Amino acid sequence: MDITDIATPDFVEVDVGKRLGKIRAIFERENPRGIVVTEDGDYVGVIGEKQLVRSRMEDDTKASVVMKSAPRIDRHEDVREVARMLVEGDVKVAPVFEGEKLYGIVASDAILEAVIDSLDAISVDDIYTEDVVSVGEKSHVGQAINKLREHGISRLPVVDEDSGKLAGIVTTHDLVEFVVRDDSRQGRGDRRGDLDRMLDLPVYDLMSSPVVTTTPAESVDEAVERMFENDISGLVVTADDQLIQGIVTKTDVLRALTFTEEESMDVQITNVSLLETLSRQEIVESITTVVDKYQQMQVFHAHVRFHEHKEKLRGTPLIQCQIRLRTSHGQVAGSGEGYGAEHAFHVALDKLERNVLEMKGLNADEKYRGQLIRKLGEL
């Protein structure tokens, strides 16, 4: 399946020098699917609708400040490859070309809408992220912002600090809207311009509740349908007792479209632009070397995610790397930090190797225990 019928010519093209005030007016008037930014007629970046609407930047800010770099996509490209390109580029919208001519754009939501009927074959349990970063409802807004930045994520489940159960959720969009509407919001004293006081407010004051959730057993098509119905990008995965088990997002679903059952391992890299001295081939070979130490484990998909922190050492940024494998024995992951993507990757790879070997040891122990029990049963 290709994106011929998924791509749309419904977009706005603006110059890099266009002011955001005028771009917002165009969006309100025409409601296009996205914006393509050009310079002297050549494509240079994109601006997503939500990114534009929720931006707190002044109307005089130029489009070049807000735009993001996105991959050029051929109109007849396979939908799986397009999903990979969007995830690796960390964008929701990308330009579509027909030859050398700009045809339009393709959006991640449009891809999900087109393939939703085929997503009933996999469950949330196959794709959700288990290690969740959360925040207590009594934590300060400033602490929530720091967690979002530190981990490079867009949502934080909020937990009741007494029971540990899910109480709400706070997202980057909630925080932006909270700051933007501060100019007109009164309530509990006038906080106009008092940023420090805002950051000291408890997360409870702006979290959304109740939370839209899913369960590991639910099919992915049902989960995506719920995201569309509620105009959200992710669901908290919970058990019957409302304890948090993980998070599943639209990006996870896009990533699932690239899963293969072939013998060669499918590898996906998020924020591939951070790679400098490290190549995709080196990443694949390194992960394969680790996996080969556990011959019984078949890896269906590997996801390597890089996130850049503001801290630097002699001009080299501090990078966080997370490696997650979807295998025949469940999920296994490793993470680490280092200065530069190559250093961070190898720290994460060492952690992954320890976890793979630990999984191997646990399974060996289980096998031994089973043999022992059977022998005892024969006595």
GROMACS .gro file of C-alpha atoms in nm:
model
  379
    1MET     CA    1   0.000   0.000   0.000
    2ASP     CA    2   0.138   0.342  -0.095
    3ILE     CA    3   0.034   0.695   0.005
    4THR     CA    4  -0.100   0.805  -0.335
    5ASP     CA    5  -0.450   0.848  -0.195
    6ILE     CA    6  -0.339   0.945   0.157
    7ALA     CA    7  -0.132   1.249   0.061
    8THR     CA    8  -0.333   1.568   0.016
    9PRO     CA    9  -0.278   1.891  -0.181
   10ASP     CA   10  -0.466   2.073   0.096
   11PHE     CA   11  -0.183   2.276   0.246
   12VAL     CA   12  -0.058   2.631   0.278
   13GLU     CA   13   0.278   2.737   0.140
   14VAL     CA   14   0.448   3.032   0.312
   15ASP     CA   15   0.787   3.200   0.290
   16VAL     CA   16   1.038   3.169   0.576
   17GLY     CA   17   0.992   3.540   0.646
   18LYS     CA   18   0.614   3.521   0.684
   19ARG     CA   19   0.490   3.647   1.022
   20LEU     CA   20   0.304   3.403   1.251
   21GLY     CA   21   0.015   3.646   1.290
   22LYS     CA   22  -0.063   3.621   0.918
   23ILE     CA   23  -0.011   3.244   0.917
   24ARG     CA   24  -0.256   3.202   1.206
   25ALA     CA   25  -0.510   3.412   1.015
   26ILE     CA   26  -0.470   3.184   0.712
   27PHE     CA   27  -0.529   2.878   0.929
   28GLU     CA   28  -0.841   3.025   1.085
   29ARG     CA   29  -0.975   3.123   0.742
   30GLU     CA   30  -0.882   2.816   0.533
   31ASN     CA   31  -0.826   2.539   0.792
   32PRO     CA   32  -0.564   2.351   0.584
   33ARG     CA   33  -0.400   2.023   0.691
   34GLY     CA   34  -0.055   2.178   0.733
   35ILE     CA   35   0.198   2.440   0.628
   36VAL     CA   36   0.500   2.399   0.402
   37VAL     CA   37   0.769   2.663   0.446
   38THR     CA   38   0.977   2.763   0.144
   39GLU     CA   39   1.270   2.993   0.075
   40ASP     CA   40   1.302   3.133  -0.275
   41GLY     CA   41   1.051   2.869  -0.382
   42ASP     CA   42   1.246   2.574  -0.239
   43TYR     CA   43   1.113   2.357   0.043
   44VAL     CA   44   1.285   2.414   0.380
   45GLY     CA   45   1.046   2.292   0.652
   46VAL     CA   46   0.693   2.237   0.785
   47ILE     CA   47   0.469   2.379   1.053
   48GLY     CA   48   0.204   2.156   1.209
   49GLU     CA   49  -0.139   2.287   1.297
   50LYS     CA   50  -0.120   2.218   1.669
   51GLN     CA   51   0.234   2.350   1.683
   52LEU     CA   52   0.111   2.677   1.532
   53VAL     CA   53  -0.212   2.715   1.727
   54ARG     CA   54  -0.053   2.640   2.062
   55SER     CA   55   0.261   2.845   2.010
   56ARG     CA   56   0.299   3.134   2.253
   57MET     CA   57   0.535   3.319   2.021
   58GLU     CA   58   0.450   3.676   1.923
   59ASP     CA   59   0.266   3.743   1.597
   60ASP     CA   60   0.575   3.918   1.458
   61THR     CA   61   0.782   3.597   1.490
   62LYS     CA   62   0.890   3.464   1.152
   63ALA     CA   63   0.791   3.122   1.019
   64SER     CA   64   1.157   3.014   1.011
   65VAL     CA   65   1.165   3.018   1.393
   66VAL     CA   66   0.872   2.777   1.434
   67MET     CA   67   0.923   2.543   1.139
   68LYS     CA   68   1.066   2.191   1.170
   69SER     CA   69   1.276   2.000   0.923
   70ALA     CA   70   1.085   1.707   0.771
   71PRO     CA   71   1.183   1.441   0.514
   72ARG     CA   72   1.084   1.477   0.147
   73ILE     CA   73   0.845   1.195   0.060
   74ASP     CA   74   0.758   1.058  -0.283
   75ARG     CA   75   0.386   1.050  -0.357
   76HIS     CA   76   0.402   0.678  -0.437
   77GLU     CA   77   0.615   0.578  -0.136
   78ASP     CA   78   0.508   0.271   0.063
   79VAL     CA   79   0.303   0.359   0.370
   80ARG     CA   80   0.534   0.159   0.600
   81GLU     CA   81   0.838   0.354   0.486
   82VAL     CA   82   0.651   0.683   0.526
   83ALA     CA   83   0.555   0.586   0.881
   84ARG     CA   84   0.922   0.517   0.953
   85MET     CA   85   1.029   0.852   0.805
   86LEU     CA   86   0.776   1.048   1.011
   87VAL     CA   87   0.874   0.874   1.334
   88GLU     CA   88   1.246   0.907   1.274
   89GLY     CA   89   1.204   1.272   1.175
   90ASP     CA   90   0.992   1.335   1.487
   91VAL     CA   91   0.727   1.516   1.279
   92LYS     CA   92   0.353   1.480   1.227
   93VAL     CA   93   0.348   1.636   0.878
   94ALA     CA   94   0.587   1.602   0.584
   95PRO     CA   95   0.600   1.739   0.226
   96VAL     CA   96   0.507   1.508  -0.062
   97PHE     CA   97   0.674   1.541  -0.400
   98GLU     CA   98   0.577   1.412  -0.743
   99GLY     CA   99   0.912   1.406  -0.915
  100GLU     CA  100   1.065   1.746  -0.842
  101LYS     CA  101   0.727   1.916  -0.800
  102LEU     CA  102   0.578   1.976  -0.455
  103TYR     CA  103   0.242   1.794  -0.460
  104GLY     CA  104   0.117   1.840  -0.104
  105ILE     CA  105   0.162   1.694   0.241
  106VAL     CA  106   0.103   1.372   0.431
  107ALA     CA  107   0.002   1.370   0.797
  108SER     CA  108   0.047   1.093   1.053
  109ASP     CA  109  -0.323   1.108   1.144
  110ALA     CA  110  -0.418   1.054   0.779
  111ILE     CA  111  -0.200   0.742   0.767
  112LEU     CA  112  -0.360   0.603   1.083
  113GLU     CA  113  -0.710   0.673   0.949
  114ALA     CA  114  -0.622   0.488   0.627
  115VAL     CA  115  -0.487   0.175   0.797
  116ILE     CA  116  -0.706   0.164   1.109
  117ASP     CA  117  -0.910  -0.135   0.985
  118SER     CA  118  -0.595  -0.347   0.964
  119LEU     CA  119  -0.484  -0.266   1.320
  120ASP     CA  120  -0.721  -0.516   1.481
  121ALA     CA  121  -0.456  -0.786   1.431
  122ILE     CA  122  -0.232  -0.646   1.705
  123SER     CA  123  -0.304  -0.556   2.065
  124VAL     CA  124  -0.191  -0.269   2.284
  125ASP     CA  125   0.025  -0.522   2.468
  126ASP     CA  126   0.238  -0.561   2.153
  127ILE     CA  127   0.338  -0.195   2.122
  128TYR     CA  128   0.295   0.007   2.441
  129THR     CA  129   0.585   0.154   2.640
  130GLU     CA  130   0.621  -0.002   2.983
  131ASP     CA  131   0.866   0.227   3.162
  132VAL     CA  132   0.649   0.530   3.237
  133VAL     CA  133   0.758   0.863   3.381
  134SER     CA  134   0.486   0.992   3.613
  135VAL     CA  135   0.436   1.273   3.861
  136GLY     CA  136   0.250   1.305   4.192
  137GLU     CA  137  -0.058   1.525   4.204
  138LYS     CA  138   0.101   1.735   4.483
  139SER     CA  139   0.418   1.796   4.279
  140HIS     CA  140   0.474   2.148   4.152
  141VAL     CA  141   0.412   2.250   3.790
  142GLY     CA  142   0.781   2.339   3.765
  143GLN     CA  143   0.875   1.981   3.856
  144ALA     CA  144   0.642   1.847   3.587
  145ILE     CA  145   0.799   2.076   3.326
  146ASN     CA  146   1.147   1.958   3.425
  147LYS     CA  147   1.043   1.592   3.386
  148LEU     CA  148   0.894   1.657   3.043
  149ARG     CA  149   1.213   1.829   2.929
  150GLU     CA  150   1.451   1.580   3.090
  151HIS     CA  151   1.289   1.277   2.930
  152GLY     CA  152   1.185   1.440   2.601
  153ILE     CA  153   0.820   1.336   2.640
  154SER     CA  154   0.489   1.513   2.593
  155ARG     CA  155   0.267   1.368   2.867
  156LEU     CA  156   0.290   1.270   3.234
  157PRO     CA  157   0.039   1.046   3.410
  158VAL     CA  158  -0.046   1.195   3.749
  159VAL     CA  159  -0.070   0.952   4.040
  160ASP     CA  160  -0.239   0.969   4.377
  161GLU     CA  161   0.058   0.976   4.613
  162ASP     CA  162  -0.122   0.767   4.876
  163SER     CA  163  -0.260   0.485   4.662
  164GLY     CA  164  -0.026   0.503   4.362
  165LYS     CA  165  -0.330   0.488   4.133
  166LEU     CA  166  -0.389   0.699   3.823
  167ALA     CA  167  -0.545   1.035   3.915
  168GLY     CA  168  -0.502   1.244   3.602
  169ILE     CA  169  -0.268   1.342   3.322
  170VAL     CA  170  -0.078   1.658   3.230
  171THR     CA  171   0.064   1.727   2.883
  172THR     CA  172   0.285   1.988   2.723
  173HIS     CA  173  -0.029   2.127   2.560
  174ASP     CA  174  -0.192   2.169   2.902
  175LEU     CA  175   0.112   2.363   3.020
  176VAL     CA  176   0.121   2.588   2.714
  177GLU     CA  177  -0.250   2.665   2.739
  178PHE     CA  178  -0.214   2.727   3.112
  179VAL     CA  179   0.057   2.987   3.052
  180VAL     CA  180  -0.121   3.146   2.755
  181ARG     CA  181  -0.453   3.190   2.932
  182ASP     CA  182  -0.276   3.335   3.238
  183ASP     CA  183  -0.332   3.684   3.102
  184SER     CA  184  -0.708   3.653   3.145
  185ARG     CA  185  -0.730   3.395   3.423
  186GLN     CA  186  -0.801   3.510   3.778
  187GLY     CA  187  -0.894   3.240   4.029
  188ARG     CA  188  -0.707   3.189   4.358
  189GLY     CA  189  -0.559   3.534   4.329
  190ASP     CA  190  -0.435   3.718   4.024
  191ARG     CA  191  -0.131   3.534   3.885
  192ARG     CA  192  -0.080   3.770   3.592
  193GLY     CA  193   0.291   3.779   3.510
  194ASP     CA  194   0.381   3.590   3.825
  195LEU     CA  195   0.565   3.300   3.657
  196ASP     CA  196   0.740   3.181   3.973
  197ARG     CA  197   0.411   3.148   4.154
  198MET     CA  198   0.264   2.956   3.861
  199LEU     CA  199   0.551   2.708   3.869
  200ASP     CA  200   0.491   2.649   4.239
  201LEU     CA  201   0.127   2.549   4.186
  202PRO     CA  202   0.044   2.180   4.236
  203VAL     CA  203  -0.002   1.967   3.924
  204TYR     CA  204  -0.350   1.888   4.056
  205ASP     CA  205  -0.456   2.241   3.953
  206LEU     CA  206  -0.416   2.182   3.579
  207MET     CA  207  -0.421   1.805   3.522
  208SER     CA  208  -0.700   1.650   3.315
  209SER     CA  209  -0.925   1.400   3.489
  210PRO     CA  210  -1.069   1.144   3.437
  211VAL     CA  211  -0.801   1.003   3.207
  212VAL     CA  212  -0.879   0.829   2.879
  213THR     CA  213  -0.725   0.483   2.918
  214THR     CA  214  -0.681   0.147   2.752
  215THR     CA  215  -0.580  -0.203   2.860
  216PRO     CA  216  -0.304  -0.432   2.729
  217ALA     CA  217  -0.564  -0.671   2.585
  218GLU     CA  218  -0.747  -0.410   2.376
  219SER     CA  219  -0.690  -0.418   2.000
  220VAL     CA  220  -0.491  -0.129   1.856
  221ASP     CA  221  -0.768  -0.022   1.618
  222GLU     CA  222  -1.001   0.034   1.914
  223ALA     CA  223  -0.733   0.229   2.099
  224VAL     CA  224  -0.664   0.454   1.798
  225GLU     CA  225  -1.036   0.511   1.747
  226ARG     CA  226  -1.058   0.634   2.107
  227MET     CA  227  -0.766   0.872   2.049
  228PHE     CA  228  -0.945   1.021   1.748
  229GLU     CA  229  -1.275   1.049   1.933
  230ASN     CA  230  -1.111   1.239   2.219
  231ASP     CA  231  -0.867   1.440   2.001
  232ILE     CA  232  -0.564   1.315   2.194
  233SER     CA  233  -0.233   1.160   2.094
  234GLY     CA  234  -0.195   0.891   2.359
  235LEU     CA  235  -0.365   0.668   2.615
  236VAL     CA  236  -0.252   0.552   2.958
  237VAL     CA  237  -0.243   0.173   2.981
  238THR     CA  238  -0.392   0.054   3.310
  239ALA     CA  239  -0.493  -0.262   3.490
  240ASP     CA  240  -0.833  -0.313   3.650
  241ASP     CA  241  -0.707  -0.156   3.973
  242GLN     CA  242  -0.612   0.169   3.792
  243LEU     CA  243  -0.242   0.110   3.849
  244ILE     CA  244  -0.038   0.242   3.556
  245GLN     CA  245   0.116  -0.022   3.332
  246GLY     CA  246   0.238   0.196   3.047
  247ILE     CA  247   0.164   0.448   2.773
  248VAL     CA  248   0.059   0.395   2.412
  249THR     CA  249   0.071   0.682   2.161
  250LYS     CA  250  -0.004   0.743   1.795
  251THR     CA  251   0.371   0.736   1.738
  252ASP     CA  252   0.384   0.384   1.885
  253VAL     CA  253   0.115   0.281   1.636
  254LEU     CA  254   0.304   0.436   1.344
  255ARG     CA  255   0.614   0.253   1.461
  256ALA     CA  256   0.414  -0.073   1.468
  257LEU     CA  257   0.343  -0.030   1.096
  258THR     CA  258   0.714  -0.086   1.034
  259PHE     CA  259   0.730  -0.413   1.231
  260THR     CA  260   0.836  -0.708   1.019
  261GLU     CA  261   0.843  -1.081   1.071
  262GLU     CA  262   1.144  -1.122   0.843
  263GLU     CA  263   1.472  -1.274   0.954
  264SER     CA  264   1.650  -0.940   0.930
  265MET     CA  265   1.594  -0.717   1.230
  266ASP     CA  266   1.385  -0.405   1.169
  267VAL     CA  267   1.550  -0.102   1.332
  268GLN     CA  268   1.400   0.241   1.375
  269ILE     CA  269   1.583   0.549   1.499
  270THR     CA  270   1.408   0.852   1.646
  271ASN     CA  271   1.590   1.185   1.609
  272VAL     CA  272   1.830   1.038   1.356
  273SER     CA  273   1.960   1.392   1.292
  274LEU     CA  274   2.158   1.369   1.618
  275LEU     CA  275   2.382   1.099   1.468
  276GLU     CA  276   2.719   1.238   1.362
  277THR     CA  277   2.997   0.980   1.389
  278LEU     CA  278   2.757   0.687   1.416
  279SER     CA  279   2.582   0.523   1.120
  280ARG     CA  280   2.258   0.324   1.102
  281GLN     CA  281   2.456   0.019   0.989
  282GLU     CA  282   2.681   0.040   1.296
  283ILE     CA  283   2.376   0.061   1.521
  284VAL     CA  284   2.218  -0.247   1.359
  285GLU     CA  285   2.541  -0.447   1.380
  286SER     CA  286   2.597  -0.354   1.747
  287ILE     CA  287   2.245  -0.455   1.850
  288THR     CA  288   2.271  -0.776   1.647
  289THR     CA  289   2.593  -0.866   1.832
  290VAL     CA  290   2.415  -0.830   2.166
  291VAL     CA  291   2.109  -1.027   2.051
  292ASP     CA  292   2.325  -1.310   1.916
  293LYS     CA  293   2.436  -1.383   2.272
  294TYR     CA  294   2.087  -1.514   2.331
  295GLN     CA  295   2.018  -1.740   2.034
  296GLN     CA  296   1.666  -1.837   2.139
  297MET     CA  297   1.541  -1.477   2.123
  298GLN     CA  298   1.402  -1.352   1.793
  299VAL     CA  299   1.393  -0.974   1.760
  300PHE     CA  300   1.101  -0.843   1.557
  301HIS     CA  301   1.174  -0.473   1.599
  302ALA     CA  302   1.436  -0.246   1.756
  303HIS     CA  303   1.368   0.116   1.843
  304VAL     CA  304   1.661   0.347   1.921
  305ARG     CA  305   1.567   0.691   2.050
  306PHE     CA  306   1.805   0.983   2.100
  307HIS     CA  307   1.720   1.295   2.302
  308GLU     CA  308   1.942   1.601   2.332
  309HIS     CA  309   1.980   1.784   2.665
  310LYS     CA  310   2.088   2.147   2.694
  311GLU     CA  311   2.402   2.057   2.888
  312LYS     CA  312   2.725   2.052   2.684
  313LEU     CA  313   3.090   1.958   2.734
  314ARG     CA  314   3.334   2.142   2.510
  315GLY     CA  315   3.052   2.204   2.265
  316THR     CA  316   2.930   1.842   2.260
  317PRO     CA  317   2.571   1.803   2.385
  318LEU     CA  318   2.464   1.555   2.652
  319ILE     CA  319   2.255   1.289   2.477
  320GLN     CA  320   2.014   1.037   2.624
  321CYS     CA  321   1.975   0.711   2.432
  322GLN     CA  322   1.706   0.446   2.481
  323ILE     CA  323   1.714   0.109   2.303
  324ARG     CA  324   1.399  -0.103   2.311
  325LEU     CA  325   1.364  -0.447   2.155
  326ARG     CA  326   1.036  -0.621   2.075
  327THR     CA  327   1.121  -0.989   2.087
  328SER     CA  328   0.974  -1.337   2.095
  329HIS     CA  329   1.043  -1.329   2.472
  330GLY     CA  330   0.878  -0.993   2.539
  331GLN     CA  331   1.024  -0.643   2.557
  332VAL     CA  332   1.376  -0.569   2.677
  333ALA     CA  333   1.541  -0.226   2.694
  334GLY     CA  334   1.851  -0.035   2.793
  335SER     CA  335   1.915   0.337   2.836
  336GLY     CA  336   2.207   0.565   2.910
  337GLU     CA  337   2.353   0.913   2.868
  338GLY     CA  338   2.676   1.042   2.722
  339TYR     CA  339   2.830   1.338   2.546
  340GLY     CA  340   2.750   1.280   2.182
  341ALA     CA  341   2.519   1.020   2.027
  342GLU     CA  342   2.790   0.756   1.989
  343HIS     CA  343   2.889   0.767   2.358
  344ALA     CA  344   2.523   0.763   2.469
  345PHE     CA  345   2.443   0.470   2.238
  346HIS     CA  346   2.724   0.253   2.373
  347VAL     CA  347   2.626   0.327   2.736
  348ALA     CA  348   2.268   0.223   2.653
  349LEU     CA  349   2.395  -0.081   2.460
  350ASP     CA  350   2.592  -0.200   2.765
  351LYS     CA  351   2.277  -0.173   2.976
  352LEU     CA  352   2.076  -0.356   2.709
  353GLU     CA  353   2.332  -0.637   2.702
  354ARG     CA  354   2.310  -0.679   3.080
  355ASN     CA  355   1.932  -0.693   3.059
  356VAL     CA  356   1.941  -0.944   2.771
  357LEU     CA  357   2.180  -1.169   2.962
  358GLU     CA  358   1.966  -1.133   3.273
  359MET     CA  359   1.663  -1.242   3.070
  360LYS     CA  360   1.863  -1.538   2.945
  361GLY     CA  361   1.955  -1.631   3.302
  362LEU     CA  362   1.598  -1.598   3.428
  363ASN     CA  363   1.465  -1.819   3.149
  364ALA     CA  364   1.739  -2.073   3.216
  365ASP     CA  365   1.643  -2.075   3.584
  366GLU     CA  366   1.278  -2.127   3.493
  367LYS     CA  367   1.371  -2.417   3.265
  368TYR     CA  368   1.580  -2.576   3.542
  369ARG     CA  369   1.300  -2.529   3.795
  370GLY     CA  370   1.054  -2.694   3.558
  371GLN     CA  371   1.282  -2.992   3.509
  372LEU     CA  372   1.335  -3.022   3.885
  373ILE     CA  373   0.963  -3.011   3.957
  374ARG     CA  374   0.893  -3.278   3.696
  375LYS     CA  375   1.163  -3.504   3.848
  376LEU     CA  376   1.021  -3.452   4.197
  377GLY     CA  377   0.679  -3.541   4.064
  378GLU     CA  378   0.816  -3.872   3.942
  379LEU     CA  379   0.939  -3.968   4.290
   0.00000   0.00000   0.00000
